[in-house]
Amino acid sequence: MVTTTNTKGENVVIASGAPDMVAGTSGAKTQLPGEAASVSVAAAATGGITAGGFIESDIDSELFKFNNEDAPLMNLMLCAKRVKVSSPEVDHYMIDEPRASVTTIGDCGGGSKLQANLPLSVSDQMMPRTNCTLLVKGVDGYDEKGAPTPGRNLMLFVTGHDVSSGYPIVRAVNGPRANIGDDCCFVPEIPAGTVIMILANSLYETQKEVDPDLIVPSPTRVYLQKRGMNQVVSDYFESQKKRIPFSKSMIAEQAIANFKVRGNRTLWAGRGGKFKQSVDKMGLQYVYTTEGVRWQIKREMQAPAVWTVNQVIALAKMFFTGEDVPRSAILLAGKNLLEAIQKVDYSKHPEIQITTKVNSIGWTVTNFHTVFGDIEIKREPTLDCLGWSNSGALLGDNRLVHYIYSAEHTFSDRVEGEEATRSGVLIWDALALKGSCHIWIDGEGDEPSEGVSRWSLWEAPDAPGEERIYDGARFYLVEDCPGISSKAKAGQIWESKVTDDGVTWSLVTGDMRV
């Protein structure tokens, strides 16, 4: 920098030499953030070469062409269902599938009781409605002669709800009888922790009125983020004859590439927010930031150290057989996760088909075919950039919503008071997930996000060691595990409970929920 004196006798500082350069991803100082594209700035950045003296050399014509596969999540968003909205704040509604079961919190029945109060938690008490039938898992029913029928579950009928406790009042449909031919039967003992499956209601002969079901969707507030890209090109820069064939189109193409890649990072890892900013001549204005897909996914699976065929099939099963069944699956994976899955030995499983194909988006993907459904595997470079090379997201491509407040558009204006043109791109949108099928595969060992259900794959006959167990840890069993319980079978999920007396295990029923 050089200090000089102007005509008014004031000391002023003028720039000399090259502007301050910023290192890019490889460490090379190639970035000039906040600088307009002018001949002087570009020449100084090369080491002070004078205007018109750019080094002449061949240039790869593909160098500035943006590869759309560098931003796969953004391309998925552009292919998703587009919803035009009239506000940057959107209530994103997701109607879940109704729950199929409840679990008792205490013992009930036994003896000669014709009716019993079914002890359920406050949140579950109103799910079994009057006239509803219930199947009691793990409790045997009885035949007409009063003899137990092993393996054939007890069924209950809800007659009402207890006024004081709120518990459903139930009678047994196929319980023990005092005498053969009795219309009424007793309610056998139902232990605490018993899973009760909710079946259809059963009406008497002339009944037509039943309790209605009210399913109210719960909204999630989604903020749409306004993103922009500007380029300022001086008239002299554009008109100057240059040895390297720079042009406005080349500069804009590279700028758009950077704009889209940064936007893709936001779609993955941005955190939702809303705040005010003071703007000259405009006063206070709101700024919105959108929530990334990484934080929207509510199911997480800890990636195994070494993948096996059984574990990949287990992942497909968890994805395709829940209450929310997507049309197809695409796994956007970091480079290490992709490598780990590619190393799986499929030679002993001829029924598994691994092929390469071009999918509907135009990507060349590895297609993993299972009986549950196909998983398309695609590398996502952005995950590597964000430090999630061992992780990935299994997404249902028809379970994405692209909210748009302002569609992507370009502009070109003359810079006021300057011989230069400002051009740019503006977009105001957000990506939101529908359904509960999506799974985040965590290979970094991060702590689970708040409100997320997490589990690990376990493929061994012995129970997990102490280093893997904590209170509430869940394990999907890839094979039978007598070390956990004699009833622990492949395909089940078991949860650990850590107390001062040691570790106890319980079976997790239903779909994976928080």
PDB file of N, CA and C in Angstrom, residues 283-343:
ATOM      1  N   GLY A 283     -34.412   0.481   5.917  1.00  0.00           N
ATOM      2  CA  GLY A 283     -34.814   0.114   7.269  1.00  0.00           C
ATOM      3  C   GLY A 283     -34.576  -1.348   7.577  1.00  0.00           C
ATOM      4  N   LEU A 284     -35.326  -1.875   8.574  1.00  0.00           N
ATOM      5  CA  LEU A 284     -35.172  -3.264   8.979  1.00  0.00           C
ATOM      6  C   LEU A 284     -35.856  -4.195   7.988  1.00  0.00           C
ATOM      7  N   GLN A 285     -35.152  -5.263   7.629  1.00  0.00           N
ATOM      8  CA  GLN A 285     -35.723  -6.283   6.746  1.00  0.00           C
ATOM      9  C   GLN A 285     -35.386  -7.669   7.290  1.00  0.00           C
ATOM     10  N   TYR A 286     -36.266  -8.613   6.995  1.00  0.00           N
ATOM     11  CA  TYR A 286     -36.059  -9.987   7.453  1.00  0.00           C
ATOM     12  C   TYR A 286     -35.081 -10.726   6.535  1.00  0.00           C
ATOM     13  N   VAL A 287     -34.262 -11.556   7.142  1.00  0.00           N
ATOM     14  CA  VAL A 287     -33.392 -12.495   6.433  1.00  0.00           C
ATOM     15  C   VAL A 287     -33.797 -13.899   6.863  1.00  0.00           C
ATOM     16  N   TYR A 288     -33.994 -14.784   5.898  1.00  0.00           N
ATOM     17  CA  TYR A 288     -34.395 -16.161   6.184  1.00  0.00           C
ATOM     18  C   TYR A 288     -33.279 -17.124   5.773  1.00  0.00           C
ATOM     19  N   THR A 289     -33.054 -18.130   6.599  1.00  0.00           N
ATOM     20  CA  THR A 289     -32.142 -19.219   6.230  1.00  0.00           C
ATOM     21  C   THR A 289     -32.906 -20.522   6.326  1.00  0.00           C
ATOM     22  N   THR A 290     -32.672 -21.403   5.381  1.00  0.00           N
ATOM     23  CA  THR A 290     -33.460 -22.633   5.287  1.00  0.00           C
ATOM     24  C   THR A 290     -32.783 -23.784   6.026  1.00  0.00           C
ATOM     25  N   GLU A 291     -33.583 -24.757   6.436  1.00  0.00           N
ATOM     26  CA  GLU A 291     -33.084 -25.930   7.159  1.00  0.00           C
ATOM     27  C   GLU A 291     -32.621 -26.997   6.171  1.00  0.00           C
ATOM     28  N   GLY A 292     -31.401 -27.497   6.375  1.00  0.00           N
ATOM     29  CA  GLY A 292     -30.847 -28.500   5.483  1.00  0.00           C
ATOM     30  C   GLY A 292     -31.488 -29.866   5.656  1.00  0.00           C
ATOM     31  N   VAL A 293     -31.389 -30.672   4.606  1.00  0.00           N
ATOM     32  CA  VAL A 293     -31.965 -32.020   4.620  1.00  0.00           C
ATOM     33  C   VAL A 293     -31.355 -32.873   5.731  1.00  0.00           C
ATOM     34  N   ARG A 294     -30.058 -32.659   6.000  1.00  0.00           N
ATOM     35  CA  ARG A 294     -29.398 -33.443   7.055  1.00  0.00           C
ATOM     36  C   ARG A 294     -30.148 -33.350   8.377  1.00  0.00           C
ATOM     37  N   TRP A 295     -30.704 -32.192   8.680  1.00  0.00           N
ATOM     38  CA  TRP A 295     -31.369 -31.990   9.966  1.00  0.00           C
ATOM     39  C   TRP A 295     -32.865 -32.264   9.885  1.00  0.00           C
ATOM     40  N   GLN A 296     -33.401 -32.477   8.682  1.00  0.00           N
ATOM     41  CA  GLN A 296     -34.818 -32.805   8.555  1.00  0.00           C
ATOM     42  C   GLN A 296     -35.089 -34.302   8.711  1.00  0.00           C
ATOM     43  N   ILE A 297     -34.092 -35.129   8.449  1.00  0.00           N
ATOM     44  CA  ILE A 297     -34.281 -36.586   8.516  1.00  0.00           C
ATOM     45  C   ILE A 297     -34.414 -37.015   9.967  1.00  0.00           C
ATOM     46  N   LYS A 298     -35.430 -37.796  10.279  1.00  0.00           N
ATOM     47  CA  LYS A 298     -35.730 -38.189  11.648  1.00  0.00           C
ATOM     48  C   LYS A 298     -35.348 -39.630  11.976  1.00  0.00           C
ATOM     49  N   ARG A 299     -34.763 -40.325  11.031  1.00  0.00           N
ATOM     50  CA  ARG A 299     -34.286 -41.694  11.307  1.00  0.00           C
ATOM     51  C   ARG A 299     -32.808 -41.777  10.934  1.00  0.00           C
ATOM     52  N   GLU A 300     -31.997 -42.268  11.879  1.00  0.00           N
ATOM     53  CA  GLU A 300     -30.558 -42.359  11.653  1.00  0.00           C
ATOM     54  C   GLU A 300     -30.082 -43.779  11.927  1.00  0.00           C
ATOM     55  N   MET A 301     -29.213 -44.252  11.073  1.00  0.00           N
ATOM     56  CA  MET A 301     -28.593 -45.560  11.263  1.00  0.00           C
ATOM     57  C   MET A 301     -27.088 -45.369  11.345  1.00  0.00           C
ATOM     58  N   GLN A 302     -26.463 -45.948  12.361  1.00  0.00           N
ATOM     59  CA  GLN A 302     -25.020 -45.884  12.468  1.00  0.00           C
ATOM     60  C   GLN A 302     -24.403 -46.871  11.485  1.00  0.00           C
ATOM     61  N   ALA A 303     -23.525 -46.376  10.640  1.00  0.00           N
ATOM     62  CA  ALA A 303     -22.912 -47.217   9.618  1.00  0.00           C
ATOM     63  C   ALA A 303     -21.998 -48.252  10.269  1.00  0.00           C
ATOM     64  N   PRO A 304     -22.031 -49.501   9.806  1.00  0.00           N
ATOM     65  CA  PRO A 304     -21.107 -50.509  10.344  1.00  0.00           C
ATOM     66  C   PRO A 304     -19.686 -50.262   9.864  1.00  0.00           C
ATOM     67  N   ALA A 305     -18.724 -50.825  10.603  1.00  0.00           N
ATOM     68  CA  ALA A 305     -17.316 -50.674  10.217  1.00  0.00           C
ATOM     69  C   ALA A 305     -17.049 -51.368   8.886  1.00  0.00           C
ATOM     70  N   VAL A 306     -17.635 -52.552   8.699  1.00  0.00           N
ATOM     71  CA  VAL A 306     -17.499 -53.312   7.452  1.00  0.00           C
ATOM     72  C   VAL A 306     -18.890 -53.746   7.020  1.00  0.00           C
ATOM     73  N   TRP A 307     -19.270 -53.378   5.815  1.00  0.00           N
ATOM     74  CA  TRP A 307     -20.600 -53.720   5.312  1.00  0.00           C
ATOM     75  C   TRP A 307     -20.625 -55.158   4.801  1.00  0.00           C
ATOM     76  N   THR A 308     -21.785 -55.812   4.968  1.00  0.00           N
ATOM     77  CA  THR A 308     -22.033 -57.129   4.397  1.00  0.00           C
ATOM     78  C   THR A 308     -23.301 -57.066   3.553  1.00  0.00           C
ATOM     79  N   VAL A 309     -23.521 -58.108   2.762  1.00  0.00           N
ATOM     80  CA  VAL A 309     -24.730 -58.155   1.939  1.00  0.00           C
ATOM     81  C   VAL A 309     -25.972 -58.101   2.817  1.00  0.00           C
ATOM     82  N   ASN A 310     -25.942 -58.856   3.935  1.00  0.00           N
ATOM     83  CA  ASN A 310     -27.102 -58.892   4.823  1.00  0.00           C
ATOM     84  C   ASN A 310     -27.419 -57.508   5.381  1.00  0.00           C
ATOM     85  N   GLN A 311     -26.392 -56.726   5.644  1.00  0.00           N
ATOM     86  CA  GLN A 311     -26.626 -55.407   6.194  1.00  0.00           C
ATOM     87  C   GLN A 311     -27.227 -54.461   5.147  1.00  0.00           C
ATOM     88  N   VAL A 312     -26.787 -54.570   3.911  1.00  0.00           N
ATOM     89  CA  VAL A 312     -27.370 -53.746   2.849  1.00  0.00           C
ATOM     90  C   VAL A 312     -28.838 -54.128   2.634  1.00  0.00           C
ATOM     91  N   ILE A 313     -29.124 -55.428   2.689  1.00  0.00           N
ATOM     92  CA  ILE A 313     -30.517 -55.878   2.546  1.00  0.00           C
ATOM     93  C   ILE A 313     -31.349 -55.383   3.725  1.00  0.00           C
ATOM     94  N   ALA A 314     -30.762 -55.411   4.933  1.00  0.00           N
ATOM     95  CA  ALA A 314     -31.471 -54.905   6.115  1.00  0.00           C
ATOM     96  C   ALA A 314     -31.798 -53.424   5.959  1.00  0.00           C
ATOM     97  N   LEU A 315     -30.871 -52.657   5.389  1.00  0.00           N
ATOM     98  CA  LEU A 315     -31.125 -51.241   5.139  1.00  0.00           C
ATOM     99  C   LEU A 315     -32.292 -51.061   4.174  1.00  0.00           C
ATOM    100  N   ALA A 316     -32.307 -51.857   3.109  1.00  0.00           N
ATOM    101  CA  ALA A 316     -33.422 -51.786   2.147  1.00  0.00           C
ATOM    102  C   ALA A 316     -34.743 -52.151   2.818  1.00  0.00           C
ATOM    103  N   LYS A 317     -34.697 -53.135   3.709  1.00  0.00           N
ATOM    104  CA  LYS A 317     -35.916 -53.550   4.410  1.00  0.00           C
ATOM    105  C   LYS A 317     -36.442 -52.419   5.287  1.00  0.00           C
ATOM    106  N   MET A 318     -35.554 -51.766   6.041  1.00  0.00           N
ATOM    107  CA  MET A 318     -35.980 -50.675   6.906  1.00  0.00           C
ATOM    108  C   MET A 318     -36.573 -49.524   6.099  1.00  0.00           C
ATOM    109  N   PHE A 319     -36.058 -49.324   4.889  1.00  0.00           N
ATOM    110  CA  PHE A 319     -36.500 -48.197   4.075  1.00  0.00           C
ATOM    111  C   PHE A 319     -37.842 -48.469   3.408  1.00  0.00           C
ATOM    112  N   PHE A 320     -38.006 -49.665   2.851  1.00  0.00           N
ATOM    113  CA  PHE A 320     -39.172 -49.957   2.013  1.00  0.00           C
ATOM    114  C   PHE A 320     -40.351 -50.579   2.753  1.00  0.00           C
ATOM    115  N   THR A 321     -40.171 -51.017   3.999  1.00  0.00           N
ATOM    116  CA  THR A 321     -41.263 -51.745   4.661  1.00  0.00           C
ATOM    117  C   THR A 321     -41.823 -51.009   5.859  1.00  0.00           C
ATOM    118  N   GLY A 322     -41.580 -49.718   5.988  1.00  0.00           N
ATOM    119  CA  GLY A 322     -42.172 -48.953   7.076  1.00  0.00           C
ATOM    120  C   GLY A 322     -43.604 -48.564   6.755  1.00  0.00           C
ATOM    121  N   GLU A 323     -44.142 -47.663   7.581  1.00  0.00           N
ATOM    122  CA  GLU A 323     -45.499 -47.192   7.350  1.00  0.00           C
ATOM    123  C   GLU A 323     -45.566 -46.253   6.142  1.00  0.00           C
ATOM    124  N   ASP A 324     -44.441 -45.632   5.809  1.00  0.00           N
ATOM    125  CA  ASP A 324     -44.352 -44.758   4.644  1.00  0.00           C
ATOM    126  C   ASP A 324     -43.488 -45.455   3.595  1.00  0.00           C
ATOM    127  N   VAL A 325     -44.111 -45.939   2.530  1.00  0.00           N
ATOM    128  CA  VAL A 325     -43.402 -46.718   1.514  1.00  0.00           C
ATOM    129  C   VAL A 325     -43.186 -45.849   0.277  1.00  0.00           C
ATOM    130  N   PRO A 326     -41.947 -45.486  -0.033  1.00  0.00           N
ATOM    131  CA  PRO A 326     -41.679 -44.646  -1.202  1.00  0.00           C
ATOM    132  C   PRO A 326     -41.693 -45.449  -2.493  1.00  0.00           C
ATOM    133  N   ARG A 327     -41.676 -44.733  -3.601  1.00  0.00           N
ATOM    134  CA  ARG A 327     -41.686 -45.371  -4.919  1.00  0.00           C
ATOM    135  C   ARG A 327     -40.320 -45.957  -5.257  1.00  0.00           C
ATOM    136  N   SER A 328     -39.267 -45.220  -4.905  1.00  0.00           N
ATOM    137  CA  SER A 328     -37.910 -45.664  -5.202  1.00  0.00           C
ATOM    138  C   SER A 328     -36.962 -45.019  -4.208  1.00  0.00           C
ATOM    139  N   ALA A 329     -35.717 -45.467  -4.214  1.00  0.00           N
ATOM    140  CA  ALA A 329     -34.736 -44.968  -3.251  1.00  0.00           C
ATOM    141  C   ALA A 329     -33.467 -44.577  -3.981  1.00  0.00           C
ATOM    142  N   ILE A 330     -32.872 -43.471  -3.534  1.00  0.00           N
ATOM    143  CA  ILE A 330     -31.565 -43.090  -4.038  1.00  0.00           C
ATOM    144  C   ILE A 330     -30.675 -42.764  -2.849  1.00  0.00           C
ATOM    145  N   LEU A 331     -29.512 -43.368  -2.830  1.00  0.00           N
ATOM    146  CA  LEU A 331     -28.540 -43.154  -1.765  1.00  0.00           C
ATOM    147  C   LEU A 331     -27.488 -42.172  -2.265  1.00  0.00           C
ATOM    148  N   LEU A 332     -27.497 -40.972  -1.700  1.00  0.00           N
ATOM    149  CA  LEU A 332     -26.444 -39.991  -1.975  1.00  0.00           C
ATOM    150  C   LEU A 332     -25.372 -40.188  -0.914  1.00  0.00           C
ATOM    151  N   ALA A 333     -24.195 -40.646  -1.325  1.00  0.00           N
ATOM    152  CA  ALA A 333     -23.194 -41.123  -0.378  1.00  0.00           C
ATOM    153  C   ALA A 333     -21.895 -40.352  -0.501  1.00  0.00           C
ATOM    154  N   GLY A 334     -21.222 -40.191   0.650  1.00  0.00           N
ATOM    155  CA  GLY A 334     -19.856 -39.697   0.649  1.00  0.00           C
ATOM    156  C   GLY A 334     -18.923 -40.735   0.066  1.00  0.00           C
ATOM    157  N   LYS A 335     -17.713 -40.324  -0.286  1.00  0.00           N
ATOM    158  CA  LYS A 335     -16.810 -41.210  -1.018  1.00  0.00           C
ATOM    159  C   LYS A 335     -16.407 -42.444  -0.207  1.00  0.00           C
ATOM    160  N   ASN A 336     -16.232 -42.321   1.105  1.00  0.00           N
ATOM    161  CA  ASN A 336     -15.826 -43.473   1.904  1.00  0.00           C
ATOM    162  C   ASN A 336     -16.966 -44.464   2.080  1.00  0.00           C
ATOM    163  N   LEU A 337     -18.187 -43.953   2.279  1.00  0.00           N
ATOM    164  CA  LEU A 337     -19.344 -44.840   2.368  1.00  0.00           C
ATOM    165  C   LEU A 337     -19.558 -45.564   1.049  1.00  0.00           C
ATOM    166  N   LEU A 338     -19.418 -44.846  -0.049  1.00  0.00           N
ATOM    167  CA  LEU A 338     -19.572 -45.460  -1.370  1.00  0.00           C
ATOM    168  C   LEU A 338     -18.538 -46.566  -1.568  1.00  0.00           C
ATOM    169  N   GLU A 339     -17.306 -46.312  -1.172  1.00  0.00           N
ATOM    170  CA  GLU A 339     -16.254 -47.316  -1.299  1.00  0.00           C
ATOM    171  C   GLU A 339     -16.555 -48.546  -0.441  1.00  0.00           C
ATOM    172  N   ALA A 340     -17.038 -48.334   0.793  1.00  0.00           N
ATOM    173  CA  ALA A 340     -17.330 -49.448   1.697  1.00  0.00           C
ATOM    174  C   ALA A 340     -18.429 -50.345   1.137  1.00  0.00           C
ATOM    175  N   ILE A 341     -19.449 -49.743   0.529  1.00  0.00           N
ATOM    176  CA  ILE A 341     -20.537 -50.548  -0.037  1.00  0.00           C
ATOM    177  C   ILE A 341     -20.065 -51.279  -1.286  1.00  0.00           C
ATOM    178  N   GLN A 342     -19.207 -50.637  -2.079  1.00  0.00           N
ATOM    179  CA  GLN A 342     -18.703 -51.280  -3.303  1.00  0.00           C
ATOM    180  C   GLN A 342     -17.815 -52.483  -2.980  1.00  0.00           C
ATOM    181  N   LYS A 343     -17.219 -52.510  -1.778  1.00  0.00           N
ATOM    182  CA  LYS A 343     -16.337 -53.605  -1.405  1.00  0.00           C
ATOM    183  C   LYS A 343     -17.081 -54.848  -0.920  1.00  0.00           C
TER     184      LYS A 343
END
